[in-house]
Amino acid sequence: MSLRSDAYIDGQWRGGGKRFAVLNPATQEQIAEVPDLGAAEAEEAIAAAHKAFLAWAAKSAKERASVMRAWYDLMMADIDRLAALISREGGKPVAEAKGEAAYGASFVEWFGEEAKRAYGRTIPTTTATRRYVTIKQPIGVCAAITPWNFPMAMITRKAAPAIAAGNTIVLKPPSQTPLTALALAELGERAGLPAGVFNVVTTHDHTSEIGRVFCESPLVRKFSFTGSTEVGKKLGAVCVGSTVKRVSLELGGNAPLIVFADADLDLAVKGTIASKFRNAGQTCVCANRILVEDAIYDAFSKKLADAVAKLKVGPGDEAGVEIGPLIDGKAIEKVERMVAEALASGAVALTGGKTHAAGAQFYTPTVLTNVTREMRVNREEIFGPVAPLIRFKSENEAVSIANDTPFGLASYFFTRDVNRAWRVAERIESGMVSINDGIFSNEVIPFGGWKESGLGREGGVEGLEEYLETKFVNFGGFV
Ligand code: SIN
């Protein structure tokens, strides 16, 4: 795998014109310059995907699966270079980036296999002269906009089910991390993906114009977006309002992590760190607010702060680093502002609470106590390495605080009481609940949210359904 820095449309590497710089967030060094494409190239990529669709859809699932398998094998053979690239443009530590590369590749392997099982149904007839069946078919051209926090996995979680099911896809990767997307295109080309099946349109200044083309184009039959709730609502409205296309939205979260007094505190500390500090707190499923039962609040806070203070901060390629930089200056400013507001309103930083000496975009892992429900760190997604601890007195109060948000993506809780485990899992309003575990993502589960956290599911059998149409067929006139 070489470093590709041109866009990829209709099986061609497309350079030329204006380009923009991709920077390493740890050092601000330029890694490459990538084409700043616009609406015309987005239309061109959609036309290429449209042209490629019928031939790709006509292949058997087994034929498509063998290309997917080759794509997966190439990703795994190049996992170290993919990890280095993910870390370099996205900032996460190399070991964590390697985890993402394996996670990203797993969608390609899994959906290639699973598309062989895209079964329809036979439906018992209501009339002796008829027979009923449903068949599953690809939707057509899909378009996707993906985020920078998982430069690889958020692409494959959409592109793999789309392509395995017989669709073609046009992708706009984020301007901060387009290089991993282009590396995937190169590996896909080598694996045998025909021209036009997977297209990557890079941009910096024309994101909203390309988004509009994706959402309004009558040739695009399905649109998938991962990003903020604010943007997702607007794009979803255009998709439906213009051409009633199928939409999947994976949007913001405000995940509660509840530690009950009966929890194994060491396990809860480990799980909190895994969930809260993954990718320096920059995931949609990161625990955003930690609710801790009164009886163990002080003991848990101390244990957590001691462990957090030991996390090693630095550039992603430095040995042993656990917390990399935040993605850009805006991200640092937001975290600084939210922490300053909390401290001014009475919160206390047990550790951290300030930027880090490693560089302008590093923030010290932070634990805040005395946090109240009114504070912004409880109400809004922080997207940084800050753990705000809120005190609660009863299970009912914990569930009520947890559900008091327009979001409902992930939630976590720690308890040793099996009755409570069922009770709370059922009462929490979120698409994913993790009990006694801070990490749960993988390719076989349905990832997605309730409420304003999104529409649809990615991963698992549900994730394949998102890229299939169900067609009912009536065989009439039987004698
Ligand atoms: C996300 O932040 O949206 C993705 C996290 C994951 O897949 O675990």
GROMACS .gro file of C-alpha atoms and ligand atoms in nm:
model
  487
    1MET     CA    1   0.000   0.000   0.000
    2SER     CA    2   0.147   0.334  -0.102
    3LEU     CA    3   0.040   0.677   0.026
    4ARG     CA    4  -0.240   0.777  -0.212
    5SER     CA    5  -0.335   1.144  -0.214
    6ASP     CA    6  -0.556   1.171  -0.526
    7ALA     CA    7  -0.932   1.121  -0.522
    8TYR     CA    8  -1.072   0.797  -0.667
    9ILE     CA    9  -1.361   0.818  -0.915
   10ASP     CA   10  -1.474   0.551  -1.162
   11GLY     CA   11  -1.158   0.347  -1.102
   12GLN     CA   12  -0.932   0.647  -1.183
   13TRP     CA   13  -0.698   0.838  -0.953
   14ARG     CA   14  -0.798   1.201  -0.990
   15GLY     CA   15  -0.554   1.481  -0.906
   16GLY     CA   16  -0.531   1.830  -1.051
   17GLY     CA   17  -0.688   2.159  -0.948
   18LYS     CA   18  -0.686   2.307  -0.603
   19ARG     CA   19  -0.558   2.088  -0.319
   20PHE     CA   20  -0.566   2.113   0.060
   21ALA     CA   21  -0.319   2.006   0.326
   22VAL     CA   22  -0.378   1.709   0.557
   23LEU     CA   23  -0.203   1.772   0.890
   24ASN     CA   24  -0.078   1.548   1.169
   25PRO     CA   25  -0.279   1.676   1.470
   26ALA     CA   26   0.006   1.596   1.710
   27THR     CA   27   0.267   1.810   1.532
   28GLN     CA   28   0.078   2.017   1.271
   29GLU     CA   29   0.316   1.873   1.010
   30GLN     CA   30   0.175   1.837   0.660
   31ILE     CA   31   0.133   1.472   0.557
   32ALA     CA   32  -0.002   1.523   0.204
   33GLU     CA   33  -0.212   1.748  -0.018
   34VAL     CA   34  -0.545   1.617  -0.143
   35PRO     CA   35  -0.782   1.749  -0.418
   36ASP     CA   36  -1.047   1.994  -0.301
   37LEU     CA   37  -1.329   1.867  -0.520
   38GLY     CA   38  -1.681   2.003  -0.552
   39ALA     CA   39  -2.032   1.940  -0.680
   40ALA     CA   40  -1.925   1.858  -1.038
   41GLU     CA   41  -1.696   1.575  -0.927
   42ALA     CA   42  -1.961   1.447  -0.684
   43GLU     CA   43  -2.207   1.428  -0.976
   44GLU     CA   44  -1.944   1.253  -1.185
   45ALA     CA   45  -1.880   0.995  -0.912
   46ILE     CA   46  -2.254   0.933  -0.874
   47ALA     CA   47  -2.283   0.882  -1.252
   48ALA     CA   48  -1.992   0.633  -1.238
   49ALA     CA   49  -2.154   0.446  -0.949
   50HIS     CA   50  -2.482   0.441  -1.141
   51LYS     CA   51  -2.309   0.302  -1.451
   52ALA     CA   52  -2.138   0.029  -1.245
   53PHE     CA   53  -2.448  -0.071  -1.050
   54LEU     CA   54  -2.630  -0.320  -1.274
   55ALA     CA   55  -2.323  -0.532  -1.350
   56TRP     CA   56  -2.218  -0.541  -0.982
   57ALA     CA   57  -2.572  -0.620  -0.865
   58ALA     CA   58  -2.593  -0.901  -1.122
   59LYS     CA   59  -2.298  -1.085  -0.969
   60SER     CA   60  -2.383  -1.362  -0.728
   61ALA     CA   61  -2.337  -1.295  -0.357
   62LYS     CA   62  -2.063  -1.559  -0.363
   63GLU     CA   63  -1.873  -1.374  -0.637
   64ARG     CA   64  -1.900  -1.047  -0.449
   65ALA     CA   65  -1.794  -1.220  -0.128
   66SER     CA   66  -1.473  -1.342  -0.287
   67VAL     CA   67  -1.378  -0.983  -0.380
   68MET     CA   68  -1.466  -0.870  -0.027
   69ARG     CA   69  -1.253  -1.150   0.115
   70ALA     CA   70  -0.957  -1.041  -0.100
   71TRP     CA   71  -1.012  -0.679   0.014
   72TYR     CA   72  -1.017  -0.793   0.378
   73ASP     CA   73  -0.701  -1.003   0.332
   74LEU     CA   74  -0.517  -0.704   0.180
   75MET     CA   75  -0.626  -0.484   0.472
   76MET     CA   76  -0.502  -0.736   0.725
   77ALA     CA   77  -0.175  -0.787   0.538
   78ASP     CA   78  -0.121  -0.409   0.550
   79ILE     CA   79  -0.257  -0.357   0.900
   80ASP     CA   80   0.059  -0.194   1.037
   81ARG     CA   81   0.070   0.064   0.760
   82LEU     CA   82  -0.303   0.131   0.789
   83ALA     CA   83  -0.261   0.177   1.165
   84ALA     CA   84   0.031   0.417   1.115
   85LEU     CA   85  -0.175   0.620   0.867
   86ILE     CA   86  -0.485   0.630   1.090
   87SER     CA   87  -0.267   0.745   1.378
   88ARG     CA   88  -0.079   1.002   1.172
   89GLU     CA   89  -0.383   1.179   1.029
   90GLY     CA   90  -0.630   1.116   1.315
   91GLY     CA   91  -0.399   1.135   1.618
   92LYS     CA   92  -0.493   0.816   1.806
   93PRO     CA   93  -0.210   0.604   1.951
   94VAL     CA   94  -0.075   0.346   1.706
   95ALA     CA   95  -0.188   0.048   1.920
   96GLU     CA   96  -0.542   0.189   1.928
   97ALA     CA   97  -0.524   0.264   1.554
   98LYS     CA   98  -0.429  -0.099   1.492
   99GLY     CA   99  -0.741  -0.199   1.685
  100GLU     CA  100  -0.942   0.030   1.459
  101ALA     CA  101  -0.783  -0.116   1.144
  102ALA     CA  102  -0.880  -0.469   1.254
  103TYR     CA  103  -1.228  -0.345   1.352
  104GLY     CA  104  -1.262  -0.170   1.014
  105ALA     CA  105  -1.148  -0.478   0.822
  106SER     CA  106  -1.388  -0.701   1.019
  107PHE     CA  107  -1.688  -0.532   0.854
  108VAL     CA  108  -1.552  -0.622   0.511
  109GLU     CA  109  -1.504  -0.987   0.606
  110TRP     CA  110  -1.834  -1.017   0.789
  111PHE     CA  111  -2.063  -0.845   0.540
  112GLY     CA  112  -1.905  -1.033   0.248
  113GLU     CA  113  -2.009  -1.354   0.422
  114GLU     CA  114  -2.344  -1.230   0.552
  115ALA     CA  115  -2.467  -1.106   0.214
  116LYS     CA  116  -2.479  -1.472   0.108
  117ARG     CA  117  -2.761  -1.505   0.359
  118ALA     CA  118  -2.981  -1.217   0.239
  119TYR     CA  119  -3.287  -1.442   0.248
  120GLY     CA  120  -3.639  -1.349   0.147
  121ARG     CA  121  -3.950  -1.530   0.276
  122THR     CA  122  -4.228  -1.748   0.148
  123ILE     CA  123  -4.560  -1.630   0.288
  124PRO     CA  124  -4.847  -1.878   0.334
  125THR     CA  125  -5.108  -1.786   0.079
  126THR     CA  126  -5.452  -1.642   0.148
  127THR     CA  127  -5.595  -1.775  -0.181
  128ALA     CA  128  -5.546  -2.114  -0.349
  129THR     CA  129  -5.469  -1.951  -0.685
  130ARG     CA  130  -5.173  -1.746  -0.556
  131ARG     CA  131  -4.824  -1.790  -0.409
  132TYR     CA  132  -4.638  -1.515  -0.223
  133VAL     CA  133  -4.267  -1.456  -0.174
  134THR     CA  134  -4.037  -1.171  -0.081
  135ILE     CA  135  -3.694  -1.124  -0.234
  136LYS     CA  136  -3.409  -0.900  -0.120
  137GLN     CA  137  -3.243  -0.674  -0.374
  138PRO     CA  138  -2.976  -0.404  -0.363
  139ILE     CA  139  -3.105  -0.048  -0.350
  140GLY     CA  140  -2.878   0.114  -0.610
  141VAL     CA  141  -2.626   0.395  -0.573
  142CYS     CA  142  -2.548   0.477  -0.210
  143ALA     CA  143  -2.374   0.790  -0.083
  144ALA     CA  144  -2.200   0.831   0.250
  145ILE     CA  145  -2.039   1.103   0.459
  146THR     CA  146  -1.806   0.976   0.732
  147PRO     CA  147  -1.632   1.134   1.034
  148TRP     CA  148  -1.265   1.179   1.131
  149ASN     CA  149  -1.274   0.997   1.467
  150PHE     CA  150  -1.263   0.652   1.300
  151PRO     CA  151  -1.100   0.722   0.962
  152MET     CA  152  -1.135   0.357   0.855
  153ALA     CA  153  -1.406   0.178   1.053
  154MET     CA  154  -1.682   0.432   0.990
  155ILE     CA  155  -1.620   0.389   0.615
  156THR     CA  156  -1.622   0.011   0.608
  157ARG     CA  157  -1.924  -0.008   0.841
  158LYS     CA  158  -2.120   0.161   0.557
  159ALA     CA  159  -1.931   0.061   0.241
  160ALA     CA  160  -1.895  -0.310   0.325
  161PRO     CA  161  -2.268  -0.388   0.366
  162ALA     CA  162  -2.351  -0.163   0.070
  163ILE     CA  163  -2.106  -0.331  -0.167
  164ALA     CA  164  -2.159  -0.685  -0.037
  165ALA     CA  165  -2.533  -0.647  -0.098
  166GLY     CA  166  -2.473  -0.546  -0.462
  167ASN     CA  167  -2.492  -0.167  -0.435
  168THR     CA  168  -2.228   0.084  -0.546
  169ILE     CA  169  -2.116   0.373  -0.328
  170VAL     CA  170  -1.979   0.725  -0.338
  171LEU     CA  171  -1.798   0.838  -0.026
  172LYS     CA  172  -1.702   1.179   0.102
  173PRO     CA  173  -1.441   1.129   0.376
  174PRO     CA  174  -1.368   1.407   0.627
  175SER     CA  175  -1.114   1.674   0.530
  176GLN     CA  176  -0.904   1.591   0.839
  177THR     CA  177  -0.859   1.219   0.752
  178PRO     CA  178  -0.905   1.151   0.380
  179LEU     CA  179  -0.586   0.947   0.337
  180THR     CA  180  -0.714   0.631   0.505
  181ALA     CA  181  -1.017   0.640   0.273
  182LEU     CA  182  -0.786   0.659  -0.027
  183ALA     CA  183  -0.575   0.373   0.108
  184LEU     CA  184  -0.895   0.165   0.128
  185ALA     CA  185  -0.972   0.255  -0.233
  186GLU     CA  186  -0.628   0.136  -0.342
  187LEU     CA  187  -0.669  -0.194  -0.157
  188GLY     CA  188  -1.019  -0.234  -0.303
  189GLU     CA  189  -0.886  -0.178  -0.655
  190ARG     CA  190  -0.618  -0.444  -0.595
  191ALA     CA  191  -0.880  -0.681  -0.455
  192GLY     CA  192  -1.080  -0.657  -0.779
  193LEU     CA  193  -1.360  -0.407  -0.709
  194PRO     CA  194  -1.475  -0.298  -1.057
  195ALA     CA  195  -1.449   0.070  -1.155
  196GLY     CA  196  -1.732   0.279  -1.011
  197VAL     CA  197  -1.824   0.040  -0.729
  198PHE     CA  198  -1.634   0.237  -0.460
  199ASN     CA  199  -1.563   0.606  -0.523
  200VAL     CA  200  -1.393   0.859  -0.294
  201VAL     CA  201  -1.459   1.231  -0.346
  202THR     CA  202  -1.223   1.438  -0.128
  203THR     CA  203  -1.302   1.795  -0.031
  204HIS     CA  204  -1.221   2.072   0.212
  205ASP     CA  205  -1.418   2.380   0.114
  206HIS     CA  206  -1.713   2.214  -0.059
  207THR     CA  207  -1.851   1.980   0.205
  208SER     CA  208  -2.199   2.128   0.216
  209GLU     CA  209  -2.224   2.151  -0.163
  210ILE     CA  210  -2.127   1.782  -0.197
  211GLY     CA  211  -2.367   1.691   0.084
  212ARG     CA  212  -2.646   1.864  -0.106
  213VAL     CA  213  -2.562   1.675  -0.427
  214PHE     CA  214  -2.561   1.344  -0.237
  215CYS     CA  215  -2.896   1.416  -0.073
  216GLU     CA  216  -3.075   1.565  -0.375
  217SER     CA  217  -2.948   1.345  -0.659
  218PRO     CA  218  -3.226   1.126  -0.801
  219LEU     CA  219  -2.960   0.866  -0.886
  220VAL     CA  220  -2.867   0.820  -0.519
  221ARG     CA  221  -3.116   0.584  -0.355
  222LYS     CA  222  -2.963   0.559  -0.010
  223PHE     CA  223  -2.771   0.808   0.204
  224SER     CA  224  -2.576   0.732   0.519
  225PHE     CA  225  -2.420   0.987   0.753
  226THR     CA  226  -2.218   0.971   1.073
  227GLY     CA  227  -2.169   1.304   1.248
  228SER     CA  228  -2.349   1.563   1.457
  229THR     CA  229  -2.723   1.556   1.524
  230GLU     CA  230  -2.751   1.914   1.400
  231VAL     CA  231  -2.607   1.834   1.056
  232GLY     CA  232  -2.775   1.491   1.038
  233LYS     CA  233  -3.120   1.645   1.084
  234LYS     CA  234  -3.061   1.887   0.796
  235LEU     CA  235  -2.923   1.624   0.558
  236GLY     CA  236  -3.198   1.376   0.645
  237ALA     CA  237  -3.463   1.640   0.576
  238VAL     CA  238  -3.316   1.713   0.231
  239CYS     CA  239  -3.296   1.339   0.147
  240VAL     CA  240  -3.660   1.283   0.227
  241GLY     CA  241  -3.784   1.618   0.097
  242SER     CA  242  -3.610   1.587  -0.239
  243THR     CA  243  -3.629   1.224  -0.351
  244VAL     CA  244  -3.754   1.022  -0.048
  245LYS     CA  245  -3.432   0.826  -0.040
  246ARG     CA  246  -3.349   0.572   0.229
  247VAL     CA  247  -3.151   0.731   0.513
  248SER     CA  248  -2.927   0.602   0.792
  249LEU     CA  249  -2.806   0.851   1.052
  250GLU     CA  250  -2.553   0.776   1.325
  251LEU     CA  251  -2.553   1.096   1.529
  252GLY     CA  252  -2.446   1.245   1.859
  253GLY     CA  253  -2.462   1.078   2.198
  254ASN     CA  254  -2.447   1.175   2.564
  255ALA     CA  255  -2.376   0.833   2.711
  256PRO     CA  256  -2.435   0.783   3.082
  257LEU     CA  257  -2.211   0.540   3.271
  258ILE     CA  258  -2.368   0.442   3.604
  259VAL     CA  259  -2.167   0.295   3.890
  260PHE     CA  260  -2.396   0.136   4.150
  261ALA     CA  261  -2.276   0.083   4.506
  262ASP     CA  262  -2.283  -0.296   4.455
  263ALA     CA  263  -2.041  -0.279   4.159
  264ASP     CA  264  -1.691  -0.425   4.149
  265LEU     CA  265  -1.514  -0.088   4.179
  266ASP     CA  266  -1.190  -0.197   4.011
  267LEU     CA  267  -1.386  -0.332   3.714
  268ALA     CA  268  -1.588  -0.009   3.706
  269VAL     CA  269  -1.270   0.203   3.703
  270LYS     CA  270  -1.124  -0.009   3.422
  271GLY     CA  271  -1.449   0.009   3.223
  272THR     CA  272  -1.483   0.383   3.278
  273ILE     CA  273  -1.132   0.446   3.149
  274ALA     CA  274  -1.188   0.217   2.848
  275SER     CA  275  -1.512   0.390   2.757
  276LYS     CA  276  -1.437   0.751   2.851
  277PHE     CA  277  -1.078   0.780   2.729
  278ARG     CA  278  -1.097   0.578   2.405
  279ASN     CA  279  -0.962   0.798   2.126
  280ALA     CA  280  -0.904   1.073   2.386
  281GLY     CA  281  -1.278   1.087   2.449
  282GLN     CA  282  -1.360   1.148   2.084
  283THR     CA  283  -1.616   0.878   2.008
  284CYS     CA  284  -1.995   0.905   1.992
  285VAL     CA  285  -2.024   0.617   2.240
  286CYS     CA  286  -1.769   0.745   2.493
  287ALA     CA  287  -1.918   0.766   2.841
  288ASN     CA  288  -1.998   1.137   2.861
  289ARG     CA  289  -2.118   1.158   3.221
  290ILE     CA  290  -2.038   0.923   3.504
  291LEU     CA  291  -2.320   0.876   3.757
  292VAL     CA  292  -2.191   0.739   4.086
  293GLU     CA  293  -2.397   0.619   4.384
  294ASP     CA  294  -2.356   0.830   4.695
  295ALA     CA  295  -2.220   0.548   4.917
  296ILE     CA  296  -1.918   0.486   4.694
  297TYR     CA  297  -1.880   0.830   4.535
  298ASP     CA  298  -1.564   0.930   4.724
  299ALA     CA  299  -1.396   0.589   4.699
  300PHE     CA  300  -1.471   0.556   4.327
  301SER     CA  301  -1.366   0.916   4.248
  302LYS     CA  302  -1.030   0.864   4.415
  303LYS     CA  303  -0.961   0.530   4.246
  304LEU     CA  304  -1.060   0.672   3.908
  305ALA     CA  305  -0.856   0.993   3.948
  306ASP     CA  306  -0.547   0.793   4.055
  307ALA     CA  307  -0.574   0.571   3.746
  308VAL     CA  308  -0.649   0.862   3.509
  309ALA     CA  309  -0.352   1.062   3.637
  310LYS     CA  310  -0.127   0.775   3.519
  311LEU     CA  311  -0.250   0.776   3.156
  312LYS     CA  312   0.037   0.859   2.925
  313VAL     CA  313  -0.030   1.153   2.693
  314GLY     CA  314   0.169   1.221   2.375
  315PRO     CA  315   0.194   1.180   1.998
  316GLY     CA  316   0.034   0.862   1.867
  317ASP     CA  317   0.359   0.713   1.742
  318GLU     CA  318   0.539   0.738   2.078
  319ALA     CA  319   0.573   0.408   2.265
  320GLY     CA  320   0.327   0.353   2.548
  321VAL     CA  321   0.110   0.658   2.470
  322GLU     CA  322  -0.255   0.608   2.565
  323ILE     CA  323  -0.401   0.954   2.497
  324GLY     CA  324  -0.323   1.134   2.171
  325PRO     CA  325  -0.406   1.490   2.063
  326LEU     CA  326  -0.755   1.620   1.996
  327ILE     CA  327  -0.831   1.657   1.628
  328ASP     CA  328  -0.795   2.036   1.595
  329GLY     CA  329  -0.782   2.372   1.769
  330LYS     CA  330  -1.162   2.404   1.777
  331ALA     CA  331  -1.189   2.074   1.968
  332ILE     CA  332  -0.939   2.192   2.231
  333GLU     CA  333  -1.117   2.527   2.272
  334LYS     CA  334  -1.451   2.353   2.324
  335VAL     CA  335  -1.314   2.121   2.595
  336GLU     CA  336  -1.133   2.411   2.768
  337ARG     CA  337  -1.452   2.617   2.768
  338MET     CA  338  -1.670   2.337   2.905
  339VAL     CA  339  -1.426   2.254   3.185
  340ALA     CA  340  -1.378   2.622   3.278
  341GLU     CA  341  -1.756   2.667   3.300
  342ALA     CA  342  -1.791   2.359   3.522
  343LEU     CA  343  -1.510   2.472   3.753
  344ALA     CA  344  -1.661   2.820   3.777
  345SER     CA  345  -1.994   2.661   3.879
  346GLY     CA  346  -1.844   2.456   4.163
  347ALA     CA  347  -1.695   2.142   4.006
  348VAL     CA  348  -1.355   2.030   4.132
  349ALA     CA  349  -1.076   1.883   3.915
  350LEU     CA  350  -0.933   1.582   4.103
  351THR     CA  351  -0.681   1.548   3.821
  352GLY     CA  352  -0.623   1.742   3.499
  353GLY     CA  353  -0.846   2.037   3.420
  354LYS     CA  354  -0.598   2.198   3.181
  355THR     CA  355  -0.421   2.161   2.849
  356HIS     CA  356  -0.113   1.939   2.833
  357ALA     CA  357   0.251   2.025   2.780
  358ALA     CA  358   0.278   1.771   2.493
  359GLY     CA  359   0.151   2.036   2.248
  360ALA     CA  360  -0.121   2.281   2.150
  361GLN     CA  361  -0.381   2.013   2.076
  362PHE     CA  362  -0.330   1.793   2.382
  363TYR     CA  363  -0.560   1.802   2.684
  364THR     CA  364  -0.473   1.648   3.022
  365PRO     CA  365  -0.703   1.356   3.114
  366THR     CA  366  -0.941   1.503   3.367
  367VAL     CA  367  -1.173   1.387   3.643
  368LEU     CA  368  -1.428   1.640   3.772
  369THR     CA  369  -1.627   1.589   4.093
  370ASN     CA  370  -1.920   1.792   4.236
  371VAL     CA  371  -2.074   1.802   3.889
  372THR     CA  372  -2.444   1.888   3.872
  373ARG     CA  373  -2.714   1.805   3.617
  374GLU     CA  374  -2.733   2.167   3.504
  375MET     CA  375  -2.369   2.187   3.392
  376ARG     CA  376  -2.288   2.172   3.023
  377VAL     CA  377  -2.049   1.878   3.080
  378ASN     CA  378  -2.359   1.676   3.177
  379ARG     CA  379  -2.591   1.807   2.909
  380GLU     CA  380  -2.368   1.815   2.600
  381GLU     CA  381  -2.126   1.578   2.433
  382ILE     CA  382  -1.775   1.676   2.551
  383PHE     CA  383  -1.571   1.487   2.286
  384GLY     CA  384  -1.256   1.512   2.495
  385PRO     CA  385  -1.074   1.332   2.781
  386VAL     CA  386  -1.289   1.470   3.063
  387ALA     CA  387  -1.487   1.253   3.306
  388PRO     CA  388  -1.756   1.450   3.500
  389LEU     CA  389  -1.883   1.264   3.810
  390ILE     CA  390  -2.244   1.319   3.922
  391ARG     CA  391  -2.374   1.186   4.254
  392PHE     CA  392  -2.704   0.992   4.280
  393LYS     CA  393  -2.890   0.830   4.570
  394SER     CA  394  -3.124   0.565   4.420
  395GLU     CA  395  -3.167   0.345   4.114
  396ASN     CA  396  -3.471   0.548   4.008
  397GLU     CA  397  -3.274   0.871   4.028
  398ALA     CA  398  -2.987   0.720   3.826
  399VAL     CA  399  -3.221   0.604   3.549
  400SER     CA  400  -3.398   0.938   3.547
  401ILE     CA  401  -3.069   1.131   3.510
  402ALA     CA  402  -2.951   0.884   3.244
  403ASN     CA  403  -3.267   0.931   3.037
  404ASP     CA  404  -3.285   1.308   3.082
  405THR     CA  405  -3.133   1.388   2.743
  406PRO     CA  406  -3.256   1.411   2.385
  407PHE     CA  407  -2.986   1.156   2.293
  408GLY     CA  408  -2.994   0.778   2.325
  409LEU     CA  409  -2.694   0.616   2.161
  410ALA     CA  410  -2.500   0.412   2.419
  411SER     CA  411  -2.516   0.365   2.795
  412TYR     CA  412  -2.314   0.168   3.046
  413PHE     CA  413  -2.363   0.053   3.401
  414PHE     CA  414  -2.177  -0.148   3.662
  415THR     CA  415  -2.356  -0.372   3.913
  416ARG     CA  416  -2.326  -0.721   4.058
  417ASP     CA  417  -2.703  -0.757   4.102
  418VAL     CA  418  -2.850  -0.961   3.817
  419ASN     CA  419  -3.206  -0.838   3.881
  420ARG     CA  420  -3.089  -0.480   3.864
  421ALA     CA  421  -2.895  -0.560   3.548
  422TRP     CA  422  -3.214  -0.662   3.364
  423ARG     CA  423  -3.426  -0.388   3.520
  424VAL     CA  424  -3.193  -0.103   3.432
  425ALA     CA  425  -3.107  -0.241   3.085
  426GLU     CA  426  -3.478  -0.240   3.002
  427ARG     CA  427  -3.546   0.108   3.144
  428ILE     CA  428  -3.259   0.293   2.980
  429GLU     CA  429  -3.351   0.477   2.662
  430SER     CA  430  -3.062   0.400   2.431
  431GLY     CA  431  -2.986   0.180   2.134
  432MET     CA  432  -2.696   0.005   2.307
  433VAL     CA  433  -2.650  -0.088   2.672
  434SER     CA  434  -2.328  -0.234   2.807
  435ILE     CA  435  -2.326  -0.397   3.151
  436ASN     CA  436  -1.996  -0.430   3.341
  437ASP     CA  437  -1.797  -0.351   3.026
  438GLY     CA  438  -1.666  -0.023   2.885
  439ILE     CA  439  -1.620  -0.137   2.525
  440PHE     CA  440  -1.867  -0.334   2.315
  441SER     CA  441  -1.827  -0.238   1.946
  442ASN     CA  442  -1.770  -0.508   1.686
  443GLU     CA  443  -1.899  -0.609   1.345
  444VAL     CA  444  -2.175  -0.849   1.452
  445ILE     CA  445  -2.382  -0.614   1.671
  446PRO     CA  446  -2.647  -0.361   1.561
  447PHE     CA  447  -2.485  -0.024   1.634
  448GLY     CA  448  -2.721   0.273   1.644
  449GLY     CA  449  -2.927   0.507   1.853
  450TRP     CA  450  -3.268   0.597   1.987
  451LYS     CA  451  -3.415   0.946   2.003
  452GLU     CA  452  -3.198   1.217   1.842
  453SER     CA  453  -2.899   0.984   1.820
  454GLY     CA  454  -3.006   0.855   1.484
  455LEU     CA  455  -3.196   0.630   1.249
  456GLY     CA  456  -3.110   0.278   1.142
  457ARG     CA  457  -2.838   0.036   1.252
  458GLU     CA  458  -2.487  -0.038   1.132
  459GLY     CA  459  -2.322  -0.377   1.174
  460GLY     CA  460  -2.491  -0.710   1.232
  461VAL     CA  461  -2.775  -0.851   1.025
  462GLU     CA  462  -2.959  -0.521   1.079
  463GLY     CA  463  -2.672  -0.338   0.910
  464LEU     CA  464  -2.713  -0.546   0.594
  465GLU     CA  465  -3.090  -0.483   0.585
  466GLU     CA  466  -3.016  -0.110   0.561
  467TYR     CA  467  -2.870  -0.171   0.214
  468LEU     CA  468  -3.143  -0.402   0.081
  469GLU     CA  469  -3.490  -0.344  -0.054
  470THR     CA  470  -3.762  -0.597   0.023
  471LYS     CA  471  -3.973  -0.679  -0.281
  472PHE     CA  472  -4.300  -0.869  -0.252
  473VAL     CA  473  -4.382  -1.095  -0.549
  474ASN     CA  474  -4.726  -1.245  -0.611
  475PHE     CA  475  -4.753  -1.554  -0.840
  476GLY     CA  476  -5.116  -1.552  -0.945
  477GLY     CA  477  -5.341  -1.758  -1.175
  478PHE     CA  478  -5.260  -2.099  -1.026
  479VAL     CA  479  -5.508  -2.368  -1.131
  480SIN     C1  480  -1.851   0.636   1.684
  480SIN     O1  481  -1.788   0.713   1.753
  480SIN     O2  482  -1.953   0.671   1.628
  480SIN     C2  483  -1.809   0.494   1.659
  480SIN     C3  484  -1.764   0.424   1.778
  480SIN     C4  485  -1.759   0.274   1.760
  480SIN     O3  486  -1.783   0.221   1.652
  480SIN     O4  487  -1.734   0.208   1.859
   0.00000   0.00000   0.00000
